[in-house]
Every structure is written in C-alpha cells, then in structure tokens.
Amino acid sequence: MEKQTKYHLDIEIDKLTNSIVNTISGDSFPTDVHPITKADLKNAAKKNGWLFKWTNEFKLSDRQVFKLTIRNNPGIIQGLISISDYGDHCYLHLIESAPFNLGKGKLYEGVPGNLFAFTCKTSWDKGYQGFISFTSKTKLVAHYEKILGATHIGGQKMVIFPQEALRLIRKYYPH
C-alpha cells in the first residue's frame, strides 16, 4: 500500500498575471506546463532549496506532477504541481514555486496563480467544467477565497467552481 500524504496548501498567490512577470524588468513571459521527468527531479530537490520531496509525489501512481517553465526555456523549473483526476474533478495535492520565486527577492510573480489556472484548465479539458478541490492551511482560506474565488466548503476543504475556474483559465489561457 502506497503511503498517501495529505497536504494542506500553504502557498500565497502573489499576483494573477497573464503568464509570469519578471519582478525586476516587469516583462511578462509566456509559460508552458509539461509533465515532469525523472531527470527534472534532480533540480527540484531539497538540497536545491525546494521545500517538498517531489520524488515521493512523482512515484505515486494516483498523481501527475507537472512543471511550469518559461516558453522555450524548459530546463528551468519555475514551479511544480501535483494533481489527481478524481473522475468528476481534479484534486490539487501540492503546489510549490521554485526557491528563486519565493519571498521578497523573488524573480517571477504569478507562478502559483498560473498553476491553479492550469489545474482548472485540465479539469475543463477533461469535461469537469473546471471543478478543482484542494485542502488549505487555515490561515490561507480567506486568501484563496479573495484571490482565486475559491469556496470554503467546510473544514479546510476548498473548491473552485466553474465560473471562477473559467475566470482563471481566461486570465492565463486567453486564446
């Protein structure tokens, strides 16, 4: 039996952008999201400043791990996400910005919002109308309600319903 880890999301959405924005120049960069490879995991390790053990997530058969990169620069991971297909919605297990995209000196804004939008788009593309759910840290429930339009459905469970999912999808995937 695989050990299932239950995470409570603890990432602040810094800004909803249309891709990701360089905090120094203000330039916006288009992004791509791709399944992570075993080779990518070498760069997404705790020794490189990442907070979570992504190799463990990668090994779980009920999850898919994706990397966010700047278009035409697939070697540098901007953020990671782990999601499951629950048959009627997508569940977001874990999300993390790259170490250089955290704190006051972060290089890019918009990474977490981009990854939430990707999860909504994945749900939409699967015919689930953009429905996603996740478990939040208590202190961030109001933040996710305000920034993402997520709905608190009890305990620490949150849902993004179709109308708000579509708003996020249109923000990050305008075509």
XYZ file of C-alpha atoms in Angstrom:
175
model
C 0.000 0.000 0.000
C 1.413 3.368 -1.006
C 1.740 5.903 1.767
C -0.664 8.741 0.954
C 0.475 12.100 2.197
C -2.188 14.679 2.974
C -1.034 18.218 2.314
C -2.586 21.498 3.321
C -1.726 24.099 0.712
C 0.373 26.868 2.153
C 1.262 28.998 -0.858
C 0.279 32.610 -1.263
C -0.948 33.739 -4.655
C 1.284 36.766 -5.177
C -0.430 38.095 -8.274
C -2.743 36.921 -11.031
C -0.828 37.724 -14.190
C -1.100 36.574 -17.780
C 1.851 34.142 -17.631
C 4.612 35.103 -15.234
C 6.145 38.528 -14.702
C 9.787 39.346 -14.003
C 9.818 41.374 -10.779
C 12.817 43.449 -11.882
C 12.005 44.352 -15.501
C 8.207 43.978 -15.358
C 8.370 41.908 -18.553
C 5.763 39.182 -18.988
C 6.843 35.754 -20.193
C 4.574 33.103 -21.730
C 4.727 29.761 -19.970
C 4.274 26.074 -20.700
C 3.248 23.284 -18.369
C 4.556 19.767 -19.003
C 4.682 16.510 -17.086
C 7.846 16.385 -15.011
C 10.515 13.857 -15.955
C 12.759 11.829 -13.692
C 15.690 13.967 -14.905
C 13.837 17.164 -13.840
C 13.589 15.839 -10.287
C 17.348 16.248 -9.787
C 16.841 20.034 -9.938
C 13.696 20.005 -7.776
C 15.340 18.607 -4.654
C 15.530 19.794 -1.062
C 19.290 20.289 -1.478
C 18.429 22.937 -4.103
C 16.066 24.763 -1.753
C 12.758 23.095 -2.629
C 10.520 22.528 0.397
C 8.868 19.242 -0.609
C 10.196 15.843 -1.659
C 8.912 15.838 -5.225
C 10.454 12.421 -5.915
C 7.877 10.974 -3.482
C 4.989 12.701 -5.314
C 6.369 11.546 -8.667
C 6.305 7.899 -7.518
C 2.619 7.901 -6.500
C 0.529 6.195 -9.169
C -2.621 8.248 -8.475
C -0.916 11.588 -9.181
C 0.670 13.505 -12.001
C 3.391 16.051 -11.363
C 3.754 18.968 -13.769
C 6.398 21.647 -14.166
C 5.830 25.263 -15.149
C 8.551 26.715 -17.352
C 9.036 29.816 -19.444
C 8.314 29.017 -23.094
C 11.471 27.916 -24.946
C 13.332 27.509 -21.636
C 12.201 24.058 -20.443
C 15.305 23.396 -18.348
C 14.469 25.905 -15.609
C 11.500 24.937 -13.464
C 9.506 27.939 -12.193
C 7.050 25.888 -10.156
C 5.631 22.401 -9.617
C 2.180 20.966 -9.029
C 0.788 17.535 -8.178
C -2.790 16.703 -9.199
C -5.136 13.722 -9.377
C -8.090 13.017 -11.633
C -10.990 12.029 -9.364
C -13.367 11.272 -12.229
C -15.524 14.382 -11.767
C -12.929 16.999 -10.752
C -9.182 17.458 -10.314
C -7.677 17.457 -6.848
C -4.635 19.641 -6.271
C -2.380 17.861 -3.761
C 0.698 20.016 -3.731
C 1.979 23.216 -5.290
C 5.329 24.950 -4.934
C 7.138 27.870 -6.528
C 10.822 27.454 -7.281
C 13.042 28.695 -4.425
C 14.082 31.734 -6.511
C 10.384 32.689 -6.871
C 9.744 32.973 -3.126
C 9.957 35.840 -0.672
C 10.843 39.494 -1.165
C 13.650 38.778 -3.638
C 11.584 36.531 -5.905
C 12.425 36.634 -9.593
C 8.948 35.944 -11.038
C 5.394 36.677 -9.867
C 2.360 34.741 -10.990
C 3.675 31.181 -10.654
C 1.064 29.873 -8.157
C -1.844 31.520 -9.998
C -0.585 30.033 -13.246
C -0.508 26.536 -11.731
C -4.018 26.870 -10.250
C -5.254 28.020 -13.687
C -3.544 25.011 -15.296
C -5.370 22.692 -12.880
C -8.701 24.373 -13.738
C -7.921 24.062 -17.467
C -7.021 20.382 -17.046
C -10.366 19.848 -15.296
C -12.176 21.771 -18.060
C -10.437 19.778 -20.809
C -11.486 16.511 -19.093
C -15.129 17.609 -19.150
C -15.357 18.515 -15.430
C -16.271 22.199 -16.071
C -13.085 23.392 -14.359
C -14.030 21.976 -10.940
C -10.987 21.559 -8.703
C -10.586 20.964 -4.989
C -7.756 21.253 -2.507
C -7.075 21.426 1.202
C -5.875 24.769 2.557
C -3.970 25.772 5.624
C -6.494 27.513 7.884
C -4.698 30.858 7.712
C -4.992 30.944 3.886
C -8.686 30.088 3.447
C -9.712 33.756 3.153
C -6.749 34.444 0.827
C -7.836 31.700 -1.603
C -11.434 32.938 -1.434
C -10.383 36.500 -2.253
C -7.700 35.884 -4.890
C -8.871 32.698 -6.636
C -12.589 32.906 -5.988
C -12.376 29.535 -4.227
C -15.254 28.470 -1.983
C -14.647 27.163 1.527
C -16.849 24.057 1.861
C -16.030 23.033 5.424
C -13.000 22.063 7.447
C -10.051 23.101 5.342
C -11.554 21.905 2.038
C -11.809 24.389 -0.803
C -13.412 24.156 -4.239
C -13.081 26.293 -7.324
C -16.419 26.171 -9.145
C -16.888 26.572 -12.948
C -17.454 30.357 -13.094
C -14.268 31.148 -11.145
C -12.360 28.365 -12.920
C -13.257 29.943 -16.249
C -12.075 33.333 -14.995
C -8.670 31.845 -14.124
C -8.451 29.893 -17.383
C -9.212 33.031 -19.430
C -6.613 35.020 -17.479
C -3.792 32.575 -18.201
C -5.003 30.972 -21.437
C -6.539 33.874 -23.380
C -6.801 32.118 -26.765
